Amino acid sequence: MKLSLVMPARNEEGCIATTLERFTDVLTAHAVDFEIVVVDDGSTDATADLLAAISARRPQVVPVTNTGRHGFGMAIRFGLARISGDAVAIVMADGSDSPEDLLKYYAKLQEGYDCVFGSRFIRGGCVVDYPRHKLLLNRMANAFIRVLFGLNFNDITNAFKCYRREVIAGMQPLISPHFNLTVEMPLKALVRGYSYAVVPITWTNRAAGVSKLKIKEMGSRYLFIVLYLWLEKHLSRGDYHRKVMAPADERTTQINA
Ligand SMILES: Nc1nc2c(ncn2[C@@H]2O[C@H](COP(=O)(O)OP(=O)(O)O)[C@@H](O)[C@H]2O)c(=O)[nH]1
Ligand SMILES: [Mg+2]
């Protein structure tokens, strides 16, 4: 099974080389067939030059430039339309996510799950250096989502998750342009009936560069996407459920078109 990583990167000159080395080293050492689609959209620092140099040395690294509208969600969607793998993991460029955790995801996929989600907030998981105000908001948002959707899973808002290719096809059309895509993807997969496994993961705050998440601007957008999926779950009468969707092949062709 080939694994594609989609990695959004904006002004990550301080982190991108180390992140790519860590992932390529660990995945290569474990004989995983993989590619890393790195989506630069509008970096004004040396990110693009670094990506060109790294991909010349490491052929699994595939840099692409988002020529359309910018934004975290737009960049990931641009990358998703360009993967060649059987499954995809969304991975941050700032080094927050761990390649060892990705190996756990890969193992779970091989057990047959449609999606694999990590949690930083279950036994065995942890956060290192998580900003305090963000942690508080994160826990409140996740508690809200859990109650609204009746979930046991408690880390919907983290982007680092893994999906089979058919699930990405079944999620279309993705509509979030910003960080709210991190909530749209897993909630949509759940509402549309795909299976998932949960594994404990570690998250480490970036060692260089600055966070681009602006919580004030994002609050209403997160709420919008949560309520949209709540409406789909309760009012759409299963119209978008995996069982009534077109065959996966057809949908994959559509997103690649
Ligand atoms: N392509 C792209 N990547 C972005 C954008 N905003 C953030 N990122 C990337 O998304 C990841 C997470 O962003 P980050 O600023 O670390 O957010 P935080 O960890 O939530 O504070 C990093 O890899 C960023 O480079 C964007 O507008 N476009
Ligand atoms: Mg970060």
Coordinates of C-alpha atoms and ligand atoms in Angstrom, one line a residue:
M1 CA 0.0 0.0 0.0
K2 CA 1.4 3.3 -1.1
L3 CA 1.1 6.1 1.5
S4 CA 1.0 9.8 0.4
L5 CA 1.7 12.5 2.8
V6 CA 0.2 15.9 2.1
M7 CA 2.1 18.6 3.9
P8 CA 1.0 22.3 3.7
A9 CA 3.9 24.7 4.1
R10 CA 3.9 28.4 4.3
N11 CA 7.1 30.2 5.3
E12 CA 8.6 27.2 7.0
E13 CA 12.3 27.7 6.1
G14 CA 13.3 27.1 9.7
C15 CA 11.5 23.7 10.0
I16 CA 10.9 22.1 6.6
A17 CA 14.2 20.5 6.0
T18 CA 14.3 18.7 9.4
T19 CA 10.7 17.7 9.1
L20 CA 11.2 16.1 5.6
E21 CA 14.4 14.4 6.7
R22 CA 12.7 12.8 9.7
F23 CA 9.8 11.5 7.8
T24 CA 11.8 10.2 4.8
D25 CA 14.3 8.5 7.1
V26 CA 11.8 6.7 9.3
L27 CA 9.5 5.7 6.4
T28 CA 12.5 4.5 4.3
A29 CA 13.9 2.5 7.3
H30 CA 10.5 0.7 7.6
A31 CA 10.3 0.0 3.9
V32 CA 7.1 2.0 3.4
D33 CA 6.3 2.9 -0.2
F34 CA 5.5 6.7 0.1
E35 CA 5.6 10.1 -1.3
I36 CA 5.4 13.5 0.4
V37 CA 3.4 16.1 -1.5
V38 CA 4.5 19.4 0.0
V39 CA 2.2 22.3 -0.9
D40 CA 3.8 25.7 -0.8
D41 CA 1.3 28.5 -1.3
G42 CA 2.8 31.9 -1.3
S43 CA 5.8 31.5 1.0
T44 CA 7.9 34.6 0.9
D45 CA 11.0 33.1 2.6
A46 CA 13.4 30.4 1.4
T47 CA 10.8 27.5 1.6
A48 CA 10.5 27.1 -2.1
D49 CA 14.3 27.0 -2.7
L50 CA 14.8 24.6 0.1
L51 CA 12.0 22.3 -1.3
A52 CA 13.7 22.3 -4.7
A53 CA 17.0 21.3 -3.1
I54 CA 15.6 18.6 -0.9
S55 CA 13.5 17.0 -3.7
A56 CA 16.6 16.8 -5.8
R57 CA 18.2 14.6 -3.1
R58 CA 15.1 12.8 -2.0
P59 CA 12.9 11.8 -4.9
Q60 CA 9.9 10.9 -2.7
V61 CA 9.6 14.6 -1.9
V62 CA 7.2 16.2 -4.4
P63 CA 7.0 20.0 -4.1
V64 CA 3.9 21.6 -5.6
T65 CA 2.9 25.2 -5.7
N66 CA -0.7 26.2 -5.0
T67 CA -1.5 28.5 -7.9
G68 CA -5.0 29.1 -6.8
R69 CA -6.5 30.9 -3.8
H70 CA -4.2 30.6 -0.7
G71 CA -5.0 29.3 2.7
F72 CA -4.3 26.2 4.8
G73 CA -7.4 24.3 3.6
M74 CA -7.0 25.4 0.0
A75 CA -3.4 24.1 0.1
I76 CA -4.3 20.7 1.5
R77 CA -7.1 20.3 -1.0
F78 CA -4.7 21.2 -3.8
G79 CA -2.3 18.5 -2.5
L80 CA -5.1 15.9 -2.1
A81 CA -6.0 16.2 -5.8
R82 CA -2.3 15.4 -6.6
I83 CA -1.6 12.3 -4.6
S84 CA -0.7 8.9 -6.2
G85 CA -1.0 6.8 -3.0
D86 CA -3.7 4.4 -1.8
A87 CA -4.1 6.4 1.4
V88 CA -3.1 9.8 2.6
A89 CA -1.9 11.4 5.8
I90 CA -2.1 15.1 6.5
V91 CA 1.2 16.1 8.2
M92 CA 2.3 19.5 9.4
A93 CA 5.5 21.0 8.0
D94 CA 6.5 22.5 11.4
G95 CA 7.7 19.2 12.9
S96 CA 4.8 18.9 15.3
D97 CA 3.8 15.4 14.2
S98 CA 5.9 12.3 14.7
P99 CA 7.0 9.8 12.0
E100 CA 6.7 7.0 14.5
D101 CA 3.1 7.8 15.0
L102 CA 2.6 7.7 11.3
L103 CA 3.9 4.1 11.3
K104 CA 1.2 3.3 13.8
Y105 CA -1.4 4.9 11.4
Y106 CA 0.0 2.8 8.5
A107 CA -0.3 -0.4 10.6
K108 CA -3.9 0.4 11.4
L109 CA -4.7 1.0 7.8
Q110 CA -3.3 -2.4 6.9
E111 CA -5.8 -3.9 9.4
G112 CA -8.5 -2.5 7.1
Y113 CA -9.7 0.7 8.8
D114 CA -10.9 3.5 6.4
C115 CA -9.3 6.2 8.6
V116 CA -6.8 6.4 11.4
F117 CA -7.0 9.3 13.9
G118 CA -4.5 10.1 16.6
S119 CA -5.3 11.5 20.0
R120 CA -3.0 13.5 22.1
F121 CA -5.4 13.2 25.0
I122 CA -5.7 9.5 25.7
R123 CA -3.4 7.2 27.7
G124 CA 0.0 7.0 25.8
G125 CA -0.5 10.3 24.0
C126 CA 0.9 13.7 25.0
V127 CA 1.5 17.3 24.0
V128 CA 4.9 19.0 24.5
D129 CA 5.0 22.8 24.9
Y130 CA 1.3 23.3 23.9
P131 CA 0.4 27.0 24.3
R132 CA -1.9 27.3 27.3
H133 CA -4.7 29.4 25.9
K134 CA -4.8 27.2 22.8
L135 CA -5.0 24.1 24.9
L136 CA -8.0 25.4 26.8
L137 CA -9.8 26.4 23.7
N138 CA -8.9 23.1 22.1
R139 CA -10.4 21.1 24.9
M140 CA -13.6 23.1 25.0
A141 CA -14.0 22.8 21.2
N142 CA -13.5 19.1 21.3
A143 CA -15.9 18.6 24.2
F144 CA -18.5 20.5 22.2
I145 CA -18.0 18.4 19.1
R146 CA -18.1 15.2 21.2
V147 CA -21.4 16.0 22.7
L148 CA -22.9 17.3 19.5
F149 CA -22.0 14.2 17.5
G150 CA -22.0 11.7 20.4
L151 CA -18.4 10.6 19.9
N152 CA -15.9 8.9 22.1
F153 CA -13.0 10.3 20.1
N154 CA -11.6 13.5 21.7
D155 CA -9.1 15.0 19.3
I156 CA -11.1 16.0 16.1
T157 CA -9.3 19.3 15.7
N158 CA -5.8 18.0 15.1
A159 CA -4.9 17.9 11.4
F160 CA -2.6 14.9 11.6
K161 CA -4.8 12.0 10.5
C162 CA -4.9 9.3 7.8
Y163 CA -7.5 8.4 5.3
R164 CA -7.8 5.8 2.5
R165 CA -8.1 7.3 -1.0
E166 CA -11.7 6.2 -1.3
V167 CA -12.6 8.2 1.9
I168 CA -11.1 11.4 0.3
A169 CA -13.2 10.7 -2.7
G170 CA -16.3 10.2 -0.6
M171 CA -15.7 13.5 1.2
Q172 CA -16.0 15.7 -1.9
P173 CA -16.7 18.5 -2.2
L174 CA -14.5 19.7 0.6
I175 CA -15.4 23.4 1.2
S176 CA -13.1 24.7 4.0
P177 CA -10.5 27.2 2.7
H178 CA -8.8 27.6 6.1
F179 CA -7.8 25.7 9.2
N180 CA -11.5 24.5 9.5
L181 CA -10.6 21.8 7.0
T182 CA -9.0 20.0 9.9
V183 CA -12.5 19.5 11.4
E184 CA -14.4 19.1 8.1
M185 CA -12.3 16.0 7.0
P186 CA -12.7 13.8 10.1
L187 CA -16.3 14.8 10.8
K188 CA -17.4 14.2 7.3
A189 CA -15.7 10.8 7.2
L190 CA -17.6 9.9 10.4
V191 CA -21.0 11.3 9.3
R192 CA -20.7 9.6 5.9
G193 CA -20.1 6.2 7.6
Y194 CA -16.4 5.4 7.2
S195 CA -14.7 3.3 9.9
Y196 CA -11.8 4.6 12.0
A197 CA -9.2 3.5 14.5
V198 CA -7.8 5.7 17.2
V199 CA -4.1 5.6 18.4
P200 CA -2.3 7.7 21.0
I201 CA 0.1 10.3 19.5
T202 CA 2.6 12.9 20.6
W203 CA 2.5 16.5 19.4
T204 CA 5.4 18.8 19.9
N205 CA 5.3 22.6 19.4
R206 CA 7.4 24.0 16.6
A207 CA 11.0 24.8 17.3
A208 CA 11.3 27.6 14.8
G209 CA 9.0 30.0 12.9
V210 CA 5.6 31.3 13.9
S211 CA 2.1 29.8 14.2
K212 CA -0.3 30.9 11.4
L213 CA -3.4 29.9 13.2
K214 CA -5.5 33.0 14.1
I215 CA -8.1 31.7 16.6
K216 CA -10.2 34.9 16.6
E217 CA -10.6 34.8 12.8
M218 CA -11.2 31.0 12.9
G219 CA -13.9 30.6 15.6
S220 CA -16.9 31.3 13.4
R221 CA -15.5 29.2 10.6
Y222 CA -15.0 26.2 12.8
L223 CA -18.6 26.6 14.1
F224 CA -19.9 26.9 10.6
I225 CA -18.3 23.6 9.5
V226 CA -19.4 21.8 12.7
L227 CA -23.0 22.9 12.2
Y228 CA -22.9 22.1 8.5
L229 CA -21.9 18.6 9.3
W230 CA -24.4 18.4 12.1
L231 CA -27.1 19.4 9.6
E232 CA -25.9 16.8 7.0
K233 CA -26.0 14.1 9.7
H234 CA -29.5 14.9 10.8
L235 CA -31.3 16.3 7.8
S236 CA -29.8 14.8 4.7
R237 CA -31.4 11.4 5.1
G238 CA -28.2 9.7 4.2
D239 CA -27.9 11.2 0.7
Y240 CA -24.2 11.6 1.1
H241 CA -23.6 8.4 3.1
R242 CA -20.9 6.1 1.6
K243 CA -23.5 3.4 0.8
V244 CA -25.5 5.6 -1.5
M245 CA -22.6 7.4 -3.1
A246 CA -21.3 6.5 -6.6
P247 CA -18.6 3.8 -6.8
A248 CA -15.2 4.9 -5.4
D249 CA -13.5 4.7 -8.8
E250 CA -15.9 7.1 -10.4
R251 CA -15.4 9.6 -7.5
T252 CA -11.6 9.3 -7.6
T253 CA -11.7 10.2 -11.3
Q254 CA -13.8 13.2 -10.4
I255 CA -11.4 14.7 -7.8
N256 CA -8.5 14.2 -10.1
A257 CA -10.2 15.8 -13.0
Ligands
LIG1 N1 0.3 25.9 2.3 C1 -0.1 26.6 3.4 N2 0.3 26.1 4.6 C2 0.0 26.7 5.7 C3 -0.8 27.9 5.7 N3 -1.0 28.2 7.0 C4 -0.4 27.3 7.8 N4 0.2 26.4 7.0 C5 1.0 25.2 7.4 O1 0.2 24.4 8.2 C6 0.9 23.9 9.3 C7 0.3 24.3 10.6 O2 0.4 25.6 10.8 P1 0.9 26.3 12.1 O3 1.2 27.7 11.8 O4 2.0 25.5 12.7 O5 -0.4 26.2 13.0 P2 -0.6 25.7 14.5 O6 0.3 24.6 14.7 O7 -2.0 25.4 14.6 O8 -0.2 26.9 15.3 C8 2.3 24.3 9.1 O9 3.0 23.3 8.4 C9 2.2 25.6 8.2 O10 3.3 25.8 7.4 C10 -1.2 28.4 4.5 O11 -1.9 29.4 4.4 N5 -0.8 27.7 3.4
MG2 MG 2.1 24.2 14.2

